[in-house]
Coordinates of C-alpha atoms and ligand atoms in Angstrom, one line a residue:
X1 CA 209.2 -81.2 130.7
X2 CA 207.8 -78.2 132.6
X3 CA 208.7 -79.3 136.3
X4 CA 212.9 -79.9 135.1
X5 CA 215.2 -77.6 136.7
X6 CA 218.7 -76.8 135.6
X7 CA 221.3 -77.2 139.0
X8 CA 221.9 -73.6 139.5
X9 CA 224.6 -75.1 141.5
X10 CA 226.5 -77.0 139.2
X11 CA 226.4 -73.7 137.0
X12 CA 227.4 -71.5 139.4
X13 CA 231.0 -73.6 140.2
X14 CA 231.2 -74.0 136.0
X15 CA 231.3 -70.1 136.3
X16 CA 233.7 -69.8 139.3
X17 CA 236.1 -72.7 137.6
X18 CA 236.3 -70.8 133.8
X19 CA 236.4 -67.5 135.9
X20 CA 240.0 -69.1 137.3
X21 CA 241.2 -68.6 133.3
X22 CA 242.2 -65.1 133.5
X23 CA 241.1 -63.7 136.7
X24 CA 242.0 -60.7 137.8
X25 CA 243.1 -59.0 142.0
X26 CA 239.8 -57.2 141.5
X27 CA 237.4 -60.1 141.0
X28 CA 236.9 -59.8 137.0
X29 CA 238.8 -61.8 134.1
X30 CA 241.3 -60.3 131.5
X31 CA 240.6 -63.0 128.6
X32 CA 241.9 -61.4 124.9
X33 CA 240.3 -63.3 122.2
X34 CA 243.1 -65.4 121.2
X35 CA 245.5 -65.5 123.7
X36 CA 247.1 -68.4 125.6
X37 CA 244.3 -67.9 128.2
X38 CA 241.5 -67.9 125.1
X39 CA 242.8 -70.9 124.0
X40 CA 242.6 -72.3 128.0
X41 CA 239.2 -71.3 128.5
X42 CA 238.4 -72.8 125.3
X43 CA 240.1 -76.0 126.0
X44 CA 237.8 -76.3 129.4
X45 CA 234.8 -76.0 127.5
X46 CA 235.6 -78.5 125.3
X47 CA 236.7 -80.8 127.7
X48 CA 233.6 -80.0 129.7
X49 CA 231.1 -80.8 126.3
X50 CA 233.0 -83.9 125.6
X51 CA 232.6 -84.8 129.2
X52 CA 228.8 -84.4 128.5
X53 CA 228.5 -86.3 125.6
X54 CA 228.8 -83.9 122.6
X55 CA 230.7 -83.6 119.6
X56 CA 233.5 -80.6 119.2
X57 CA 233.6 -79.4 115.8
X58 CA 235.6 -76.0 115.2
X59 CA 235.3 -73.3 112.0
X60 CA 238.3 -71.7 110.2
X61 CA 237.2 -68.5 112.4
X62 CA 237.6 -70.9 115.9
X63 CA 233.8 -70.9 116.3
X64 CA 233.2 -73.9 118.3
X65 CA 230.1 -76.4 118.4
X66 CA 229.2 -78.8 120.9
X67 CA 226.0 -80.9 119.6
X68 CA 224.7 -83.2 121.5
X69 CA 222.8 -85.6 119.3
X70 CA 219.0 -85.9 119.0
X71 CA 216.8 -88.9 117.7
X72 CA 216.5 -87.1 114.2
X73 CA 219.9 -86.7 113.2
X74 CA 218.5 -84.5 109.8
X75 CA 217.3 -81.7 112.0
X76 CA 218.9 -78.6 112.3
X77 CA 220.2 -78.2 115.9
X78 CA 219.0 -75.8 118.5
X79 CA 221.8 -73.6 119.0
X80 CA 222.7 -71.8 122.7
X81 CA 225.8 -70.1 123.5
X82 CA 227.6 -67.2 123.6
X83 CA 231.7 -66.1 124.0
X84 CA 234.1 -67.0 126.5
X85 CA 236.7 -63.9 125.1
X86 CA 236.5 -60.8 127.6
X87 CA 237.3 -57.2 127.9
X88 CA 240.6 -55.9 129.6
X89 CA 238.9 -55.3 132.6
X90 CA 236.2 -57.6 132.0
X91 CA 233.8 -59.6 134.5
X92 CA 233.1 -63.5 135.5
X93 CA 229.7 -63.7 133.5
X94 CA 229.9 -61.5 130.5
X95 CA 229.8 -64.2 127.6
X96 CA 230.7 -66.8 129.9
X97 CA 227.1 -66.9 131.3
X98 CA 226.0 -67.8 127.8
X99 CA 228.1 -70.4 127.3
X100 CA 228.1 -72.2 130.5
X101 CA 224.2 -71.8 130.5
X102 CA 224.0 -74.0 127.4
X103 CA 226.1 -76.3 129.1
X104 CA 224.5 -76.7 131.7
X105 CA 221.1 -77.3 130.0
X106 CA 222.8 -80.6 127.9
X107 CA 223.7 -81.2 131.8
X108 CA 220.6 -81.1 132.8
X109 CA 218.7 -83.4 129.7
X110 CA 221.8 -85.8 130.2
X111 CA 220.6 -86.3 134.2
X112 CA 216.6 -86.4 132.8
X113 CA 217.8 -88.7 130.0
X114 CA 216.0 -86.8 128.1
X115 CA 216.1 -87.2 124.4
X116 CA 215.1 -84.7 122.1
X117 CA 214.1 -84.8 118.6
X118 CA 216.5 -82.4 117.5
X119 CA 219.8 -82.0 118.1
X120 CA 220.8 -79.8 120.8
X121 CA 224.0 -77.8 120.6
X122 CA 226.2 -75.2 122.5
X123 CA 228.3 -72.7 120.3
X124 CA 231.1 -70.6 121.5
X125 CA 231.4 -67.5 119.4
X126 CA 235.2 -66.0 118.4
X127 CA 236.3 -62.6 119.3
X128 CA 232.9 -61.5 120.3
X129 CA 234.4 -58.3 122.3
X130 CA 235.8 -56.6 119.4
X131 CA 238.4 -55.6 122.0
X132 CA 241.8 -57.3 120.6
X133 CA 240.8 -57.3 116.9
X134 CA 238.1 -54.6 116.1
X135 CA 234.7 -54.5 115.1
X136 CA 233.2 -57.2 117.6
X137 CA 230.9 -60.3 117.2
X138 CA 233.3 -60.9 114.6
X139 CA 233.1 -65.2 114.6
X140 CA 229.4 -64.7 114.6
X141 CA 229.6 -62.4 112.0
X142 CA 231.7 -64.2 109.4
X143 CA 229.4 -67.4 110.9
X144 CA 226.2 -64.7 109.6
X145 CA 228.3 -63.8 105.9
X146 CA 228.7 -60.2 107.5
X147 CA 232.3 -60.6 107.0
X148 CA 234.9 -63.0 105.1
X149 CA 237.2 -65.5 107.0
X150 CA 239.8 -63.8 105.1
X151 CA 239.0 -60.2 105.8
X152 CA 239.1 -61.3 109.6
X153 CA 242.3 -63.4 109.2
X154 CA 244.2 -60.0 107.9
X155 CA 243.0 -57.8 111.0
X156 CA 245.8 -57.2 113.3
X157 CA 245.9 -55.8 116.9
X158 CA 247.8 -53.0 118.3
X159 CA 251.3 -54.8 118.2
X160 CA 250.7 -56.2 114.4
X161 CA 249.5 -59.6 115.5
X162 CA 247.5 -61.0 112.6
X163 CA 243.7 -62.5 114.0
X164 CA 245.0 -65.6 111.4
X165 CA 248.2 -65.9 112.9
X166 CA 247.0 -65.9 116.2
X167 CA 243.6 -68.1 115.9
X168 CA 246.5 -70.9 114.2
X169 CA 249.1 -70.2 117.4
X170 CA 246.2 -70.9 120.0
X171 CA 245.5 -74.4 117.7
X172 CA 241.9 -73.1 116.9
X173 CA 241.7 -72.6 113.1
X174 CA 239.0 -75.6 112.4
X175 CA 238.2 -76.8 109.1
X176 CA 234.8 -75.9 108.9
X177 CA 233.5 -73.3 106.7
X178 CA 232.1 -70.3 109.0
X179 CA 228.1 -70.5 108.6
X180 CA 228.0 -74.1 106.3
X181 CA 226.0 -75.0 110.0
X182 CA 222.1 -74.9 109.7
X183 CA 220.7 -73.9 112.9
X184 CA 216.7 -74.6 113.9
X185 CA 217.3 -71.5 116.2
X186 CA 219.3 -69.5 118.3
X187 CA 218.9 -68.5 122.2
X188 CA 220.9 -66.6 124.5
X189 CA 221.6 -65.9 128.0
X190 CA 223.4 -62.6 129.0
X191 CA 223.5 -60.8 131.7
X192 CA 221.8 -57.5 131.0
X193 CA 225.0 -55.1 131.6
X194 CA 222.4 -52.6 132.1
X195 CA 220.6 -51.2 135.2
X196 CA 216.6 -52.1 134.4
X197 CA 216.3 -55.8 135.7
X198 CA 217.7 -55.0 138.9
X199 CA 215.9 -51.5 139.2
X200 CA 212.5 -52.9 139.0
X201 CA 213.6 -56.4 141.0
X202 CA 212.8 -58.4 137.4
X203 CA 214.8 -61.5 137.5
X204 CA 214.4 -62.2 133.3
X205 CA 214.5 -60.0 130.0
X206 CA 212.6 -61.0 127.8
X207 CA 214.6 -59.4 125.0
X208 CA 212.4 -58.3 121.8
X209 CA 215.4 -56.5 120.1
X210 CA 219.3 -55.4 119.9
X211 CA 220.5 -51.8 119.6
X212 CA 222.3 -50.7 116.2
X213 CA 225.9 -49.5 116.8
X214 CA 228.1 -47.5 114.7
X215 CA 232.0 -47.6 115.5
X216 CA 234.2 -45.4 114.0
X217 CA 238.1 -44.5 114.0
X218 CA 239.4 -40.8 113.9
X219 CA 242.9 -39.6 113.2
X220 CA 243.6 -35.8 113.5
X221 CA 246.7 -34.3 112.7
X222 CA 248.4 -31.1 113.2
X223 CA 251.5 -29.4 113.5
X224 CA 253.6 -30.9 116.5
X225 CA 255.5 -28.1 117.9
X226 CA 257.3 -26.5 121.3
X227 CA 255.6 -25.8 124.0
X228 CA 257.0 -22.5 124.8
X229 CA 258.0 -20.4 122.1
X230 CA 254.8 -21.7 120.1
X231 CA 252.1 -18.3 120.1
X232 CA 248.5 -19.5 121.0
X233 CA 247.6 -18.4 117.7
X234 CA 249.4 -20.4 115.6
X235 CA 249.1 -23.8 117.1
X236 CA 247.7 -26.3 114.9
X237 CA 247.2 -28.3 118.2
X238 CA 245.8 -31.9 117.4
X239 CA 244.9 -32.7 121.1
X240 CA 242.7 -29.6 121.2
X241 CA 241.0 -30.4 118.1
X242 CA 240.4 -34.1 119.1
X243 CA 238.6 -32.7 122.7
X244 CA 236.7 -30.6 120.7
X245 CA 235.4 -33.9 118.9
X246 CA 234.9 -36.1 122.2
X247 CA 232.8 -33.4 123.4
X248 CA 230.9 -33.3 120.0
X249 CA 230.2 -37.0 120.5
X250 CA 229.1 -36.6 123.5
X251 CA 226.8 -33.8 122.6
X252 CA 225.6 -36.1 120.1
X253 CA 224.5 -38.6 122.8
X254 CA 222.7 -36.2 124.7
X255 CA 220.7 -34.4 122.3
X256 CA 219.4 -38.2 121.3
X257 CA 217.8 -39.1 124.5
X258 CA 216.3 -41.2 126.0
X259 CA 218.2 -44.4 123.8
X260 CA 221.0 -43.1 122.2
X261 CA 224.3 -43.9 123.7
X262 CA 227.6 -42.2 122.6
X263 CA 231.4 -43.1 123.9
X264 CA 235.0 -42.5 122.8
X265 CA 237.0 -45.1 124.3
X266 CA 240.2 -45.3 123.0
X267 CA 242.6 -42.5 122.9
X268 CA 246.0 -41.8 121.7
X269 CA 248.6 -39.4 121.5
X270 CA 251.4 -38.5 119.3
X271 CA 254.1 -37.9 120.9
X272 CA 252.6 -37.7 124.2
X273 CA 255.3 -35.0 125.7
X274 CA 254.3 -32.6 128.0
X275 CA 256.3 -30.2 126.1
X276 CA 255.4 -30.8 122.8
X277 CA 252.3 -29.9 121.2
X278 CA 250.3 -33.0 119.8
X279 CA 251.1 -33.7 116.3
X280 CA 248.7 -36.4 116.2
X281 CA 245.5 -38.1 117.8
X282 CA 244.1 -40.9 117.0
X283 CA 240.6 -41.7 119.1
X284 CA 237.8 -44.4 118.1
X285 CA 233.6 -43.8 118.4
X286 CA 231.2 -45.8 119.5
X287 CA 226.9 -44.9 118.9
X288 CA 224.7 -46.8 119.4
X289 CA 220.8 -46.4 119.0
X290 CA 217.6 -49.0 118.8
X291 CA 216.7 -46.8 115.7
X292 CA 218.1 -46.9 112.7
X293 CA 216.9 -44.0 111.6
X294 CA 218.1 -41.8 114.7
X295 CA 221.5 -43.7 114.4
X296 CA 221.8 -42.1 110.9
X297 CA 221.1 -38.7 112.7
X298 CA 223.7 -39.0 115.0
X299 CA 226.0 -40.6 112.3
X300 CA 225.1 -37.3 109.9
X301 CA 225.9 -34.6 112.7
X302 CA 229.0 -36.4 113.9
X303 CA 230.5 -36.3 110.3
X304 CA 229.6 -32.7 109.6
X305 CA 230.5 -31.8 113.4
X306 CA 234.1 -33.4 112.6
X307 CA 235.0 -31.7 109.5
X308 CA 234.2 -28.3 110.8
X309 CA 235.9 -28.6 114.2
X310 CA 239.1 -30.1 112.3
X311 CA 238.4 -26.9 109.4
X312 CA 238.3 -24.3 112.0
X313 CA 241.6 -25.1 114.1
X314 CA 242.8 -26.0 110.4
X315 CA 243.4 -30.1 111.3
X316 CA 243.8 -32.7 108.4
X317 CA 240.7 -35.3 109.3
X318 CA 240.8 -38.8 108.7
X319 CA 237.8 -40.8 109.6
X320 CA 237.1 -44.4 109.4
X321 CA 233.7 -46.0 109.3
X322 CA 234.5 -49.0 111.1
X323 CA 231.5 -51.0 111.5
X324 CA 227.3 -50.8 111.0
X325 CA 225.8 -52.9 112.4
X326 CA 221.3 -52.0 112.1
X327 CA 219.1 -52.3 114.9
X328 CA 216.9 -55.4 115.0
X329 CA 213.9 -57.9 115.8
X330 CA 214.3 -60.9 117.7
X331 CA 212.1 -64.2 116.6
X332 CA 208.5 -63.2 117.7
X333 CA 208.2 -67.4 118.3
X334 CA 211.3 -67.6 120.4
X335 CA 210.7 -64.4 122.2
X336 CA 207.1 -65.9 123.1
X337 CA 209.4 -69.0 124.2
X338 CA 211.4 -67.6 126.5
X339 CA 208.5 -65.5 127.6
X340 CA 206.3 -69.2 128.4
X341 CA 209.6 -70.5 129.7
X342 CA 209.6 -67.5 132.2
X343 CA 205.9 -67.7 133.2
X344 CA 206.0 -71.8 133.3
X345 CA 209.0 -71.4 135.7
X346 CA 207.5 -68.7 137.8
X347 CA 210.4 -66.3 137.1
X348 CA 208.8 -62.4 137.1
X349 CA 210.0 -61.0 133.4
X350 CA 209.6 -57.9 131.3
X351 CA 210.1 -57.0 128.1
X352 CA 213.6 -55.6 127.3
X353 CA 215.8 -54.1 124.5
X354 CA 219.5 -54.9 124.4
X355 CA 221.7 -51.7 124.3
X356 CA 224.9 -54.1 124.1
X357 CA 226.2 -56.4 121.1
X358 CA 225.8 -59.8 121.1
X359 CA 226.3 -63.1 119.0
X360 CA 222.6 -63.6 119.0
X361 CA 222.2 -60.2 116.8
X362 CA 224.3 -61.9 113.9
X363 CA 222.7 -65.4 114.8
X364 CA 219.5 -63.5 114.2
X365 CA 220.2 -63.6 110.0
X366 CA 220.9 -67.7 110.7
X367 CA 217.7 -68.7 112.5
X368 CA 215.3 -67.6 114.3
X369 CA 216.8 -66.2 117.3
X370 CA 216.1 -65.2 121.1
X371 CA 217.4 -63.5 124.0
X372 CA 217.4 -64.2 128.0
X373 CA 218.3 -61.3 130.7
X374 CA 219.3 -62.2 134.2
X375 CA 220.0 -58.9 136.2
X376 CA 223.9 -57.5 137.0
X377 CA 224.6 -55.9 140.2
X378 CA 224.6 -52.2 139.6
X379 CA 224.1 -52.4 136.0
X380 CA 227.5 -52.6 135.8
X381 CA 229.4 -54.3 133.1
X382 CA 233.0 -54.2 131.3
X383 CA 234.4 -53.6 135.0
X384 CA 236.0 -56.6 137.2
X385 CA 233.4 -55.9 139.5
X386 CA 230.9 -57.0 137.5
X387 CA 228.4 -59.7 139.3
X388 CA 225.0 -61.3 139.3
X389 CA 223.4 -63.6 142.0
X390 CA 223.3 -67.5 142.0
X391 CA 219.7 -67.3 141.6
X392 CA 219.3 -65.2 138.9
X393 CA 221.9 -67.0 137.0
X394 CA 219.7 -69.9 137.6
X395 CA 216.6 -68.5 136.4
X396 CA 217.6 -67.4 133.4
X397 CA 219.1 -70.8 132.9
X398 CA 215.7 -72.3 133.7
X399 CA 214.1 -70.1 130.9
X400 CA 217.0 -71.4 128.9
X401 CA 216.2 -75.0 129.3
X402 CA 212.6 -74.6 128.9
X403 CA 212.9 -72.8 125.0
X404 CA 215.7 -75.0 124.0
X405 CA 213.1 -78.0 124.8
X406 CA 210.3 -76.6 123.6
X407 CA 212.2 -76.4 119.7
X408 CA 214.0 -79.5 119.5
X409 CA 211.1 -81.8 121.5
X410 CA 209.2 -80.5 118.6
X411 CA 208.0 -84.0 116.2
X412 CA 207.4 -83.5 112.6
X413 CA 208.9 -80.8 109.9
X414 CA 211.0 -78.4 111.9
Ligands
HGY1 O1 230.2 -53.8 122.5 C1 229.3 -54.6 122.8 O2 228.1 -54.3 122.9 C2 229.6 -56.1 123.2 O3 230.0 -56.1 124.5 N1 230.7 -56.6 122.3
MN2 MN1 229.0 -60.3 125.9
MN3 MN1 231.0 -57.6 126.4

């Protein structure tokens, strides 16, 4: 077991052919969860698992699993994967990585003819972005009882497309009941969309925990008015109230150093007309912290920050708590896994916390769950330019293999 190599090769062209679905002149992929292009990436990877031997079995939520069997058809599968949906200006590994990595591991025990006690299998999480249809990890998190199938079927996206309506266009609402899927455990390979791995020259995170986030949405509204004949002082100007607030948030960020994070990353304006005043703003909010407790802090200071701004200039508020979602713990055993797999493969590692979402932080209420870091070129992430090396990719995929054998090689009462 601890000489087998994944082909870092194989993976790599896996990545290059899904990055095809969606690419982008600048090098990235634009891949909305459930879009014609979601529903070709997602047709690939099935085609790609069945190709490998494994079983396709979809959710009402268009979670998809790939298991390939193991001698002990009772046990609970070992579970890898990630999402193949990406941002607007989105890159070739984000989510993609985590899913091809799995692949290529039942790749890899198919070539060894390897057999393993346990099932092996490779999920491929719905709308993980949170992009399309806001909050994010939402497959994984109606998979994790965070949210109903039928809350997430009602969301719509900016031009009143229903989640439902859409996951049923594409052909991916399955019949099986999000989260009726026991899992031994859950591992997953990301890149770190961070700057730390590649700063200290660390090909692997070992990651311990997951950032909480708090997303809100704001709507402020004044009085839309003319330009011109409209004194300063009796403006009820929305835009000015609403800058007021992105600066607050950002404040907020700042004064929570050295882990908080803070972004407002979706604006709008009503009517948007250089000669009108704006009647109306609508913006969203994004925290995030790797303590709860601080995240409450900031969460506290941005609501009373809001409601005075808005009071002063004499704005009506309306503020949305869109999403929670706490800081938390990995698996200690399949952090120490991936750590072995790491050291066993002679990949250098540290010890990392995830300041981005992912599946695996819903997954983590399943099973016991894990997390695998392979650096990204400049840290940067949710761009097109986004990239990581060939050989990274490959060592984290290494790691991979070795955690995902080390559970479901395991004989006796899993
Ligand atoms: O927002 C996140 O952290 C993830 O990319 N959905
Ligand atoms: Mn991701
Ligand atoms: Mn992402």
């Amino acid at each position: 077991m601890q000489n087998l190599k994944i082909d870092g090769d194989r993976l790599w062209n896996s990545l290059m052919e899904m990055a095809k679905i969606g690419a982008t002149e600048k090098g990235g992929v634009r891949r909305l969860a459930l879009t014609d292009l979601d529903r070709e990436s997602r047709e690939l990877f099935a085609r790609w698992c069945e190709d490998s031997g494994c079983t396709v079995t979809v959710d009402r939520v268009g979670n998809m699993f790939a298991r390939r069997p193991g001698r002990d058809p009772s046990k609970e599968p070992v579970m890898s994967g990630s999402h193949l949906d990406s941002q607007p200006t989105g890159g070739k590994y984000d989510g993609a990585y985590g899913v091809l990595a799995a692949l290529e591991v039942v790749r890899t025990l198919n070539d060894a003819g390897v057999e393993t006690e346990a099932p092996v299998e490779i999920a491929m999480w719905t709308n993980e972005e949170g992009s399309r249809y806001a909050p994010a990890m939402m497959g994984s998190g109606v998979f994790a009882g965070v949210f109903s199938t039928e809350e997430v079927h009602a969301k719509i996206d900016t031009e009143g497309k229903s989640f439902g309506e859409e996951l049923r266009r594409i052909g991916y609402e399955g019949g099986e009941t999000p989260g009726d899927h026991p899992a031994d455990s859950y591992f997953e390979c990301h890149i770190e969309q961070g700057p730390i791995l590649e700063r200290e020259g660390v090909p692997v995170g070992v990651v311990t925990d997951a950032n909480g986030q708090r997303w809100y949405e704001v709507t402020v509204t004044g009085v839309e008015s003319h330009a011109g004949p409209t004194p300063m002082e009796t403006r009820k100007d929305a835009l000015v109230g609403a800058a007021q607030m992105i600066s607050l948030v950002n404040e907020i960020g700042l004064n929570n150093l050295p882990n908080a994070c803070a972004t407002v990353g979706m604006l709008e304006v009503y009517p948007n007309s250089r000669n009108v005043i704006p009647g109306q703003v609508f913006f969203t909010i994004d925290f995030r912290h790797p303590d709860d407790t601080v995240l409450s802090r900031m969460d506290t200071a941005l609501k009373a920050g809001l409601a005075r701004i808005a009071d002063e200039i004499g704005l009506q508020l309306d503020r949305h708590d869109l999403w929670y979602s706490p800081p938390i713990p990995f698996d200690p055993d399949c952090v120490a896994a991936v750590r072995r797999g790491a050291e066993l493969h002679g990949h250098g590692h540290r010890d990392i916390v995830s300041g981005a979402g992912h599946d695996a932080v819903y997954m983590a209420r399943m099973c016991p769950t894990a997390m695998i870091f392979v650096p990204c070129e400049g840290g940067i992430s949710h761009n097109e330019v986004e990239n990581a090396t060939r050989e990274d990719l490959a060592a984290g995929c290494d790691v991979l293999l070795h955690a995902v054998m080390e559970r479901a090689l395991r004989t006796g009462a899993s």
